[in-house]
Amino acid sequence: MRGANMERCHGWARAILAFGLVLLGHYGSSMSFSQLRPSCRTPLAAQRPFAGRCKPLPRLSLEKAAVPLMVDYGSVALGLFNNLRTTSALLTGASLGSLYGSPAVAKGSRWPRMQHTASSLYMLGMGITVAHNFLVVFLCTIGTTAILTGSRVTHATSAKELLMGPFLLEYLTCRVFFLGSLCAFLFALACKTFVMTASAENPRPAKDYLGFSVTSLLMLVAFSQLAYTNHMVAANHGSLGLMYLRVVSLWLTRYNPLTGVCSCLQCAAFAATLIFMLLSLTKAIFPGTESKTNEQ
């Protein structure tokens, strides 16, 4: 009897323990789900985001994000001016010695009018080369000095904005005058080669053909430079000739006769250069007018 009672007690104890474990599991699951019920029952539009200690992230302003970054491009402008100054100084030294060595036209030459015109163009081309390169060296030195001393602001969003802003006059003048002087130097060399070939006392077909081929080669290089330059600047400036006119207008606008005595003398010298250049070319192309005036 006592053994049967013990087994019954053990059975009841196991049943009670199992029932308690089932109640404990059910209570724990109900507690975990009860924490999620309020957020699930509440609609999304009515929920308060960033409740408690959580703070909303600051929204980025599109206006502030679109502001370009200002960078110091002084080293870029400095390298550009140094390159132009070095090459212009070399070209000045090469053309300065040939400025007053104009080829002479021999008497009884085959094409005297063409030779006189080519001789005048040679002196004109060398004069343009020397004058333009002297000004390029001067402006490049002024530009590098302004950058090194910090007299001009060199911070910009791009190198183009810096060169077309505070250094507009120096950049355009140096670029246009250097490229133009290169072409003028080649044209002058081609004219001198033509005059020397056509003025030979004892013409030889082989030497004449060689001289004319060198003349054509120099003209080829000059026109190739012009074509390449016009293609590169077509989007912003149109052509090298339009850039030259813009540079002249910049100089006449900033340094007109009303700004001082030196500016007045500058404009007078520019006008005299154009007048005498046209007169020289007219006399070289039409030499008959000069002889008629002398006879009268």
PDB file of C-alpha atoms in Angstrom:
ATOM      1  CA  MET A   1       0.000   0.000   0.000  1.00  0.00           C
ATOM      2  CA  ARG A   2       2.747   2.333   0.978  1.00  0.00           C
ATOM      3  CA  GLY A   3       4.559   1.760  -2.365  1.00  0.00           C
ATOM      4  CA  ALA A   4       1.375   2.392  -4.355  1.00  0.00           C
ATOM      5  CA  ASN A   5       0.762   5.665  -2.491  1.00  0.00           C
ATOM      6  CA  MET A   6       4.309   6.810  -3.191  1.00  0.00           C
ATOM      7  CA  GLU A   7       3.887   6.178  -6.905  1.00  0.00           C
ATOM      8  CA  ARG A   8       0.642   8.160  -6.913  1.00  0.00           C
ATOM      9  CA  CYS A   9       2.328  11.083  -5.160  1.00  0.00           C
ATOM     10  CA  HIS A  10       5.172  11.048  -7.625  1.00  0.00           C
ATOM     11  CA  GLY A  11       2.682  10.994 -10.516  1.00  0.00           C
ATOM     12  CA  TRP A  12       0.756  13.962  -9.115  1.00  0.00           C
ATOM     13  CA  ALA A  13       4.004  15.866  -8.575  1.00  0.00           C
ATOM     14  CA  ARG A  14       5.084  15.279 -12.156  1.00  0.00           C
ATOM     15  CA  ALA A  15       1.716  16.431 -13.462  1.00  0.00           C
ATOM     16  CA  ILE A  16       1.792  19.588 -11.344  1.00  0.00           C
ATOM     17  CA  LEU A  17       5.365  20.330 -12.446  1.00  0.00           C
ATOM     18  CA  ALA A  18       4.485  19.865 -16.122  1.00  0.00           C
ATOM     19  CA  PHE A  19       1.420  22.079 -15.749  1.00  0.00           C
ATOM     20  CA  GLY A  20       3.536  24.762 -14.088  1.00  0.00           C
ATOM     21  CA  LEU A  21       6.079  24.666 -16.882  1.00  0.00           C
ATOM     22  CA  VAL A  22       3.305  25.020 -19.482  1.00  0.00           C
ATOM     23  CA  LEU A  23       1.849  28.040 -17.642  1.00  0.00           C
ATOM     24  CA  LEU A  24       5.287  29.624 -17.329  1.00  0.00           C
ATOM     25  CA  GLY A  25       5.974  29.224 -21.069  1.00  0.00           C
ATOM     26  CA  HIS A  26       2.586  30.624 -22.002  1.00  0.00           C
ATOM     27  CA  TYR A  27       3.064  33.643 -19.703  1.00  0.00           C
ATOM     28  CA  GLY A  28       6.512  34.395 -21.137  1.00  0.00           C
ATOM     29  CA  SER A  29       5.294  34.247 -24.727  1.00  0.00           C
ATOM     30  CA  SER A  30       2.342  36.487 -23.904  1.00  0.00           C
ATOM     31  CA  MET A  31       4.693  39.057 -22.325  1.00  0.00           C
ATOM     32  CA  SER A  32       7.003  39.151 -25.353  1.00  0.00           C
ATOM     33  CA  PHE A  33       4.107  39.625 -27.766  1.00  0.00           C
ATOM     34  CA  SER A  34       2.464  42.247 -25.595  1.00  0.00           C
ATOM     35  CA  GLN A  35       5.494  44.507 -26.048  1.00  0.00           C
ATOM     36  CA  LEU A  36       5.075  44.425 -29.791  1.00  0.00           C
ATOM     37  CA  ARG A  37       1.311  44.871 -29.900  1.00  0.00           C
ATOM     38  CA  PRO A  38       1.126  48.679 -29.370  1.00  0.00           C
ATOM     39  CA  SER A  39       3.522  49.446 -32.227  1.00  0.00           C
ATOM     40  CA  CYS A  40       1.776  46.926 -34.459  1.00  0.00           C
ATOM     41  CA  ARG A  41      -1.677  48.202 -33.690  1.00  0.00           C
ATOM     42  CA  THR A  42      -0.709  51.841 -34.093  1.00  0.00           C
ATOM     43  CA  PRO A  43      -0.858  53.008 -37.750  1.00  0.00           C
ATOM     44  CA  LEU A  44       2.379  54.126 -39.353  1.00  0.00           C
ATOM     45  CA  ALA A  45       1.158  57.677 -39.900  1.00  0.00           C
ATOM     46  CA  ALA A  46       0.337  58.071 -36.167  1.00  0.00           C
ATOM     47  CA  GLN A  47       3.625  56.700 -34.874  1.00  0.00           C
ATOM     48  CA  ARG A  48       6.137  59.240 -33.563  1.00  0.00           C
ATOM     49  CA  PRO A  49       9.489  58.671 -35.212  1.00  0.00           C
ATOM     50  CA  PHE A  50      12.723  59.260 -33.349  1.00  0.00           C
ATOM     51  CA  ALA A  51      11.051  58.957 -29.938  1.00  0.00           C
ATOM     52  CA  GLY A  52      13.121  59.028 -26.826  1.00  0.00           C
ATOM     53  CA  ARG A  53      16.795  59.871 -27.133  1.00  0.00           C
ATOM     54  CA  CYS A  54      16.948  59.287 -30.885  1.00  0.00           C
ATOM     55  CA  LYS A  55      17.231  62.582 -32.779  1.00  0.00           C
ATOM     56  CA  PRO A  56      16.566  63.033 -36.505  1.00  0.00           C
ATOM     57  CA  LEU A  57      19.605  63.389 -38.756  1.00  0.00           C
ATOM     58  CA  PRO A  58      20.159  66.897 -40.151  1.00  0.00           C
ATOM     59  CA  ARG A  59      18.997  67.270 -43.701  1.00  0.00           C
ATOM     60  CA  LEU A  60      21.644  68.340 -46.186  1.00  0.00           C
ATOM     61  CA  SER A  61      20.864  71.607 -47.887  1.00  0.00           C
ATOM     62  CA  LEU A  62      21.051  71.409 -51.657  1.00  0.00           C
ATOM     63  CA  GLU A  63      22.259  74.996 -51.836  1.00  0.00           C
ATOM     64  CA  LYS A  64      25.180  74.302 -49.531  1.00  0.00           C
ATOM     65  CA  ALA A  65      26.037  71.078 -51.352  1.00  0.00           C
ATOM     66  CA  ALA A  66      26.074  72.876 -54.705  1.00  0.00           C
ATOM     67  CA  VAL A  67      28.667  75.463 -53.618  1.00  0.00           C
ATOM     68  CA  PRO A  68      31.894  74.732 -55.575  1.00  0.00           C
ATOM     69  CA  LEU A  69      35.118  74.198 -53.734  1.00  0.00           C
ATOM     70  CA  MET A  70      37.659  77.019 -53.899  1.00  0.00           C
ATOM     71  CA  VAL A  71      41.173  75.746 -54.598  1.00  0.00           C
ATOM     72  CA  ASP A  72      44.460  77.607 -54.898  1.00  0.00           C
ATOM     73  CA  TYR A  73      45.486  77.384 -58.584  1.00  0.00           C
ATOM     74  CA  GLY A  74      48.423  79.750 -58.247  1.00  0.00           C
ATOM     75  CA  SER A  75      50.922  76.997 -59.053  1.00  0.00           C
ATOM     76  CA  VAL A  76      49.096  76.245 -62.322  1.00  0.00           C
ATOM     77  CA  ALA A  77      49.203  79.875 -63.444  1.00  0.00           C
ATOM     78  CA  LEU A  78      52.822  80.140 -62.320  1.00  0.00           C
ATOM     79  CA  GLY A  79      53.843  77.156 -64.436  1.00  0.00           C
ATOM     80  CA  LEU A  80      51.983  78.523 -67.459  1.00  0.00           C
ATOM     81  CA  PHE A  81      53.637  81.941 -67.252  1.00  0.00           C
ATOM     82  CA  ASN A  82      57.075  80.404 -66.748  1.00  0.00           C
ATOM     83  CA  ASN A  83      56.684  78.178 -69.812  1.00  0.00           C
ATOM     84  CA  LEU A  84      55.554  81.072 -71.993  1.00  0.00           C
ATOM     85  CA  ARG A  85      58.324  83.331 -70.729  1.00  0.00           C
ATOM     86  CA  THR A  86      61.058  80.770 -71.421  1.00  0.00           C
ATOM     87  CA  THR A  87      59.928  79.960 -74.958  1.00  0.00           C
ATOM     88  CA  SER A  88      59.310  83.625 -75.777  1.00  0.00           C
ATOM     89  CA  ALA A  89      62.800  84.554 -74.594  1.00  0.00           C
ATOM     90  CA  LEU A  90      64.309  81.886 -76.860  1.00  0.00           C
ATOM     91  CA  LEU A  91      62.249  83.042 -79.828  1.00  0.00           C
ATOM     92  CA  THR A  92      63.206  86.664 -79.165  1.00  0.00           C
ATOM     93  CA  GLY A  93      66.899  85.805 -79.223  1.00  0.00           C
ATOM     94  CA  ALA A  94      66.509  83.894 -82.485  1.00  0.00           C
ATOM     95  CA  SER A  95      64.574  86.666 -84.260  1.00  0.00           C
ATOM     96  CA  LEU A  96      66.374  89.696 -82.863  1.00  0.00           C
ATOM     97  CA  GLY A  97      69.581  88.966 -84.751  1.00  0.00           C
ATOM     98  CA  SER A  98      67.675  88.482 -88.008  1.00  0.00           C
ATOM     99  CA  LEU A  99      65.523  91.606 -87.697  1.00  0.00           C
ATOM    100  CA  TYR A 100      67.943  93.875 -89.578  1.00  0.00           C
ATOM    101  CA  GLY A 101      69.242  91.216 -91.947  1.00  0.00           C
ATOM    102  CA  SER A 102      66.627  91.710 -94.614  1.00  0.00           C
ATOM    103  CA  PRO A 103      67.484  89.882 -97.845  1.00  0.00           C
ATOM    104  CA  ALA A 104      68.500  92.190-100.686  1.00  0.00           C
ATOM    105  CA  VAL A 105      66.829  91.974-104.077  1.00  0.00           C
ATOM    106  CA  ALA A 106      69.384  91.699-106.871  1.00  0.00           C
ATOM    107  CA  LYS A 107      69.099  93.754-110.027  1.00  0.00           C
ATOM    108  CA  GLY A 108      67.675  91.920-112.979  1.00  0.00           C
ATOM    109  CA  SER A 109      65.939  89.322-110.822  1.00  0.00           C
ATOM    110  CA  ARG A 110      63.218  87.188-112.260  1.00  0.00           C
ATOM    111  CA  TRP A 111      60.315  88.397-110.078  1.00  0.00           C
ATOM    112  CA  PRO A 112      61.287  91.802-108.686  1.00  0.00           C
ATOM    113  CA  ARG A 113      57.822  92.804-107.454  1.00  0.00           C
ATOM    114  CA  MET A 114      57.272  89.528-105.601  1.00  0.00           C
ATOM    115  CA  GLN A 115      60.757  89.716-104.142  1.00  0.00           C
ATOM    116  CA  HIS A 116      60.292  93.271-102.867  1.00  0.00           C
ATOM    117  CA  THR A 117      56.996  92.256-101.315  1.00  0.00           C
ATOM    118  CA  ALA A 118      58.565  89.186 -99.706  1.00  0.00           C
ATOM    119  CA  SER A 119      61.465  91.275 -98.394  1.00  0.00           C
ATOM    120  CA  SER A 120      59.057  93.747 -96.801  1.00  0.00           C
ATOM    121  CA  LEU A 121      57.012  90.926 -95.313  1.00  0.00           C
ATOM    122  CA  TYR A 122      60.179  89.410 -93.888  1.00  0.00           C
ATOM    123  CA  MET A 123      61.069  92.572 -91.994  1.00  0.00           C
ATOM    124  CA  LEU A 124      57.458  92.963 -90.878  1.00  0.00           C
ATOM    125  CA  GLY A 125      57.284  89.366 -89.622  1.00  0.00           C
ATOM    126  CA  MET A 126      60.532  89.636 -87.696  1.00  0.00           C
ATOM    127  CA  GLY A 127      59.450  92.960 -86.204  1.00  0.00           C
ATOM    128  CA  ILE A 128      56.135  91.461 -85.066  1.00  0.00           C
ATOM    129  CA  THR A 129      57.956  88.471 -83.566  1.00  0.00           C
ATOM    130  CA  VAL A 130      60.425  90.583 -81.588  1.00  0.00           C
ATOM    131  CA  ALA A 131      57.853  93.119 -80.353  1.00  0.00           C
ATOM    132  CA  HIS A 132      55.259  90.537 -79.355  1.00  0.00           C
ATOM    133  CA  ASN A 133      57.740  88.313 -77.531  1.00  0.00           C
ATOM    134  CA  PHE A 134      59.207  91.233 -75.618  1.00  0.00           C
ATOM    135  CA  LEU A 135      55.712  92.022 -74.357  1.00  0.00           C
ATOM    136  CA  VAL A 136      55.087  88.350 -73.508  1.00  0.00           C
ATOM    137  CA  VAL A 137      58.266  88.200 -71.412  1.00  0.00           C
ATOM    138  CA  PHE A 138      57.270  91.426 -69.648  1.00  0.00           C
ATOM    139  CA  LEU A 139      53.719  90.315 -68.828  1.00  0.00           C
ATOM    140  CA  CYS A 140      54.801  86.825 -67.731  1.00  0.00           C
ATOM    141  CA  THR A 141      57.288  88.385 -65.338  1.00  0.00           C
ATOM    142  CA  ILE A 142      54.577  90.676 -63.948  1.00  0.00           C
ATOM    143  CA  GLY A 143      52.168  87.740 -63.590  1.00  0.00           C
ATOM    144  CA  THR A 144      54.637  85.504 -61.755  1.00  0.00           C
ATOM    145  CA  THR A 145      55.583  88.372 -59.450  1.00  0.00           C
ATOM    146  CA  ALA A 146      51.913  88.974 -58.600  1.00  0.00           C
ATOM    147  CA  ILE A 147      51.434  85.285 -57.778  1.00  0.00           C
ATOM    148  CA  LEU A 148      54.554  84.967 -55.649  1.00  0.00           C
ATOM    149  CA  THR A 149      53.912  88.162 -53.693  1.00  0.00           C
ATOM    150  CA  GLY A 150      50.219  87.354 -53.183  1.00  0.00           C
ATOM    151  CA  SER A 151      48.989  90.663 -54.564  1.00  0.00           C
ATOM    152  CA  ARG A 152      46.195  88.869 -56.428  1.00  0.00           C
ATOM    153  CA  VAL A 153      43.782  86.233 -55.188  1.00  0.00           C
ATOM    154  CA  THR A 154      44.621  82.840 -56.720  1.00  0.00           C
ATOM    155  CA  HIS A 155      41.750  80.826 -55.211  1.00  0.00           C
ATOM    156  CA  ALA A 156      39.117  79.769 -57.746  1.00  0.00           C
ATOM    157  CA  THR A 157      36.904  76.846 -58.662  1.00  0.00           C
ATOM    158  CA  SER A 158      39.066  76.003 -61.697  1.00  0.00           C
ATOM    159  CA  ALA A 159      42.270  77.087 -63.371  1.00  0.00           C
ATOM    160  CA  LYS A 160      40.295  78.530 -66.277  1.00  0.00           C
ATOM    161  CA  GLU A 161      38.287  80.759 -63.930  1.00  0.00           C
ATOM    162  CA  LEU A 162      41.520  82.083 -62.402  1.00  0.00           C
ATOM    163  CA  LEU A 163      43.162  82.795 -65.756  1.00  0.00           C
ATOM    164  CA  MET A 164      40.035  84.352 -67.272  1.00  0.00           C
ATOM    165  CA  GLY A 165      39.395  86.409 -64.130  1.00  0.00           C
ATOM    166  CA  PRO A 166      42.205  88.213 -62.278  1.00  0.00           C
ATOM    167  CA  PHE A 167      44.781  87.359 -64.977  1.00  0.00           C
ATOM    168  CA  LEU A 168      42.610  87.944 -68.032  1.00  0.00           C
ATOM    169  CA  LEU A 169      44.796  90.577 -69.681  1.00  0.00           C
ATOM    170  CA  GLU A 170      48.068  88.768 -68.999  1.00  0.00           C
ATOM    171  CA  TYR A 171      46.789  85.329 -69.997  1.00  0.00           C
ATOM    172  CA  LEU A 172      45.095  86.317 -73.255  1.00  0.00           C
ATOM    173  CA  THR A 173      47.895  88.668 -74.298  1.00  0.00           C
ATOM    174  CA  CYS A 174      50.678  86.169 -73.656  1.00  0.00           C
ATOM    175  CA  ARG A 175      48.833  83.314 -75.321  1.00  0.00           C
ATOM    176  CA  VAL A 176      47.766  85.215 -78.426  1.00  0.00           C
ATOM    177  CA  PHE A 177      51.027  87.090 -78.907  1.00  0.00           C
ATOM    178  CA  PHE A 178      53.158  83.979 -78.484  1.00  0.00           C
ATOM    179  CA  LEU A 179      51.126  81.898 -80.949  1.00  0.00           C
ATOM    180  CA  GLY A 180      50.956  84.790 -83.393  1.00  0.00           C
ATOM    181  CA  SER A 181      54.693  85.438 -83.163  1.00  0.00           C
ATOM    182  CA  LEU A 182      55.409  81.786 -83.932  1.00  0.00           C
ATOM    183  CA  CYS A 183      53.402  82.013 -87.137  1.00  0.00           C
ATOM    184  CA  ALA A 184      54.951  85.393 -88.013  1.00  0.00           C
ATOM    185  CA  PHE A 185      58.450  83.975 -87.504  1.00  0.00           C
ATOM    186  CA  LEU A 186      57.745  81.072 -89.865  1.00  0.00           C
ATOM    187  CA  PHE A 187      56.216  83.395 -92.477  1.00  0.00           C
ATOM    188  CA  ALA A 188      59.283  85.626 -92.282  1.00  0.00           C
ATOM    189  CA  LEU A 189      61.626  82.686 -92.775  1.00  0.00           C
ATOM    190  CA  ALA A 190      59.570  81.524 -95.756  1.00  0.00           C
ATOM    191  CA  CYS A 191      59.760  85.015 -97.314  1.00  0.00           C
ATOM    192  CA  LYS A 192      63.531  85.185 -96.830  1.00  0.00           C
ATOM    193  CA  THR A 193      63.987  81.758 -98.402  1.00  0.00           C
ATOM    194  CA  PHE A 194      61.897  82.801-101.387  1.00  0.00           C
ATOM    195  CA  VAL A 195      63.873  86.043-101.888  1.00  0.00           C
ATOM    196  CA  MET A 196      67.212  84.270-101.630  1.00  0.00           C
ATOM    197  CA  THR A 197      66.128  81.567-104.064  1.00  0.00           C
ATOM    198  CA  ALA A 198      64.658  83.942-106.652  1.00  0.00           C
ATOM    199  CA  SER A 199      67.602  86.382-106.453  1.00  0.00           C
ATOM    200  CA  ALA A 200      70.253  83.856-107.415  1.00  0.00           C
ATOM    201  CA  GLU A 201      72.635  85.199-110.040  1.00  0.00           C
ATOM    202  CA  ASN A 202      73.091  81.821-111.706  1.00  0.00           C
ATOM    203  CA  PRO A 203      69.752  80.058-111.336  1.00  0.00           C
ATOM    204  CA  ARG A 204      69.825  76.303-111.235  1.00  0.00           C
ATOM    205  CA  PRO A 205      66.632  74.267-111.469  1.00  0.00           C
ATOM    206  CA  ALA A 206      67.639  71.845-108.718  1.00  0.00           C
ATOM    207  CA  LYS A 207      68.528  74.629-106.265  1.00  0.00           C
ATOM    208  CA  ASP A 208      65.432  76.618-107.172  1.00  0.00           C
ATOM    209  CA  TYR A 209      63.176  73.663-106.604  1.00  0.00           C
ATOM    210  CA  LEU A 210      64.866  72.991-103.266  1.00  0.00           C
ATOM    211  CA  GLY A 211      64.423  76.600-102.180  1.00  0.00           C
ATOM    212  CA  PHE A 212      60.780  76.640-103.167  1.00  0.00           C
ATOM    213  CA  SER A 213      60.211  73.343-101.357  1.00  0.00           C
ATOM    214  CA  VAL A 214      61.700  74.805 -98.163  1.00  0.00           C
ATOM    215  CA  THR A 215      59.468  77.856 -98.585  1.00  0.00           C
ATOM    216  CA  SER A 216      56.427  75.601 -98.993  1.00  0.00           C
ATOM    217  CA  LEU A 217      57.460  73.539 -95.956  1.00  0.00           C
ATOM    218  CA  LEU A 218      57.701  76.601 -93.729  1.00  0.00           C
ATOM    219  CA  MET A 219      54.329  77.824 -94.959  1.00  0.00           C
ATOM    220  CA  LEU A 220      52.907  74.356 -94.309  1.00  0.00           C
ATOM    221  CA  VAL A 221      54.053  74.405 -90.680  1.00  0.00           C
ATOM    222  CA  ALA A 222      52.719  77.953 -90.203  1.00  0.00           C
ATOM    223  CA  PHE A 223      49.293  77.147 -91.624  1.00  0.00           C
ATOM    224  CA  SER A 224      49.175  73.885 -89.649  1.00  0.00           C
ATOM    225  CA  GLN A 225      49.738  75.834 -86.450  1.00  0.00           C
ATOM    226  CA  LEU A 226      47.006  78.280 -87.401  1.00  0.00           C
ATOM    227  CA  ALA A 227      44.565  75.487 -88.237  1.00  0.00           C
ATOM    228  CA  TYR A 228      45.258  73.659 -84.984  1.00  0.00           C
ATOM    229  CA  THR A 229      45.008  76.832 -82.905  1.00  0.00           C
ATOM    230  CA  ASN A 230      41.749  77.914 -84.549  1.00  0.00           C
ATOM    231  CA  HIS A 231      40.286  74.481 -83.919  1.00  0.00           C
ATOM    232  CA  MET A 232      41.260  74.488 -80.240  1.00  0.00           C
ATOM    233  CA  VAL A 233      39.947  77.984 -79.489  1.00  0.00           C
ATOM    234  CA  ALA A 234      36.851  77.816 -81.707  1.00  0.00           C
ATOM    235  CA  ALA A 235      34.489  76.948 -78.829  1.00  0.00           C
ATOM    236  CA  ASN A 236      35.489  79.856 -76.559  1.00  0.00           C
ATOM    237  CA  HIS A 237      37.029  82.520 -78.797  1.00  0.00           C
ATOM    238  CA  GLY A 238      36.204  81.673 -82.419  1.00  0.00           C
ATOM    239  CA  SER A 239      39.683  81.915 -83.921  1.00  0.00           C
ATOM    240  CA  LEU A 240      43.144  83.275 -83.275  1.00  0.00           C
ATOM    241  CA  GLY A 241      42.328  86.444 -85.205  1.00  0.00           C
ATOM    242  CA  LEU A 242      39.275  87.129 -83.036  1.00  0.00           C
ATOM    243  CA  MET A 243      41.361  86.517 -79.933  1.00  0.00           C
ATOM    244  CA  TYR A 244      43.889  89.058 -81.210  1.00  0.00           C
ATOM    245  CA  LEU A 245      41.134  91.634 -81.730  1.00  0.00           C
ATOM    246  CA  ARG A 246      39.848  90.953 -78.220  1.00  0.00           C
ATOM    247  CA  VAL A 247      43.318  91.519 -76.776  1.00  0.00           C
ATOM    248  CA  VAL A 248      43.666  94.802 -78.675  1.00  0.00           C
ATOM    249  CA  SER A 249      40.252  95.920 -77.423  1.00  0.00           C
ATOM    250  CA  LEU A 250      41.239  95.034 -73.841  1.00  0.00           C
ATOM    251  CA  TRP A 251      44.386  97.130 -74.070  1.00  0.00           C
ATOM    252  CA  LEU A 252      42.601 100.081 -75.664  1.00  0.00           C
ATOM    253  CA  THR A 253      39.795  99.872 -73.092  1.00  0.00           C
ATOM    254  CA  ARG A 254      42.013  99.746 -70.039  1.00  0.00           C
ATOM    255  CA  TYR A 255      44.733 102.058 -71.348  1.00  0.00           C
ATOM    256  CA  ASN A 256      42.955 104.587 -73.545  1.00  0.00           C
ATOM    257  CA  PRO A 257      44.221 108.154 -74.075  1.00  0.00           C
ATOM    258  CA  LEU A 258      42.115 109.359 -71.145  1.00  0.00           C
ATOM    259  CA  THR A 259      44.018 107.217 -68.624  1.00  0.00           C
ATOM    260  CA  GLY A 260      47.355 109.004 -68.926  1.00  0.00           C
ATOM    261  CA  VAL A 261      50.147 110.317 -71.101  1.00  0.00           C
ATOM    262  CA  CYS A 262      51.767 106.923 -71.645  1.00  0.00           C
ATOM    263  CA  SER A 263      48.452 105.449 -72.750  1.00  0.00           C
ATOM    264  CA  CYS A 264      48.030 108.306 -75.209  1.00  0.00           C
ATOM    265  CA  LEU A 265      51.501 107.665 -76.636  1.00  0.00           C
ATOM    266  CA  GLN A 266      50.697 103.960 -76.828  1.00  0.00           C
ATOM    267  CA  CYS A 267      47.602 104.569 -78.946  1.00  0.00           C
ATOM    268  CA  ALA A 268      49.520 106.985 -81.189  1.00  0.00           C
ATOM    269  CA  ALA A 269      52.303 104.440 -81.713  1.00  0.00           C
ATOM    270  CA  PHE A 270      49.738 101.746 -82.522  1.00  0.00           C
ATOM    271  CA  ALA A 271      48.073 103.961 -85.122  1.00  0.00           C
ATOM    272  CA  ALA A 272      51.450 104.883 -86.651  1.00  0.00           C
ATOM    273  CA  THR A 273      52.402 101.202 -86.871  1.00  0.00           C
ATOM    274  CA  LEU A 274      49.266 100.373 -88.838  1.00  0.00           C
ATOM    275  CA  ILE A 275      49.634 103.358 -91.161  1.00  0.00           C
ATOM    276  CA  PHE A 276      53.282 102.806 -92.036  1.00  0.00           C
ATOM    277  CA  MET A 277      52.769  99.056 -92.401  1.00  0.00           C
ATOM    278  CA  LEU A 278      50.011  99.614 -94.948  1.00  0.00           C
ATOM    279  CA  LEU A 279      52.098 102.190 -96.798  1.00  0.00           C
ATOM    280  CA  SER A 280      55.082  99.862 -96.943  1.00  0.00           C
ATOM    281  CA  LEU A 281      53.045  96.972 -98.318  1.00  0.00           C
ATOM    282  CA  THR A 282      51.376  99.262-100.855  1.00  0.00           C
ATOM    283  CA  LYS A 283      54.718 100.545-102.145  1.00  0.00           C
ATOM    284  CA  ALA A 284      56.117  97.027-102.294  1.00  0.00           C
ATOM    285  CA  ILE A 285      53.174  95.611-104.224  1.00  0.00           C
ATOM    286  CA  PHE A 286      52.698  98.631-106.503  1.00  0.00           C
ATOM    287  CA  PRO A 287      56.157 100.125-107.094  1.00  0.00           C
ATOM    288  CA  GLY A 288      54.977 102.020-110.211  1.00  0.00           C
ATOM    289  CA  THR A 289      53.305 104.745-108.168  1.00  0.00           C
ATOM    290  CA  GLU A 290      56.614 105.628-106.527  1.00  0.00           C
ATOM    291  CA  SER A 291      58.432 105.972-109.867  1.00  0.00           C
ATOM    292  CA  LYS A 292      55.727 108.234-111.282  1.00  0.00           C
ATOM    293  CA  THR A 293      55.901 110.576-108.340  1.00  0.00           C
ATOM    294  CA  ASN A 294      59.680 110.760-108.640  1.00  0.00           C
ATOM    295  CA  GLU A 295      59.486 111.600-112.337  1.00  0.00           C
ATOM    296  CA  GLN A 296      57.036 114.424-111.680  1.00  0.00           C
TER     297      GLN A 296
END
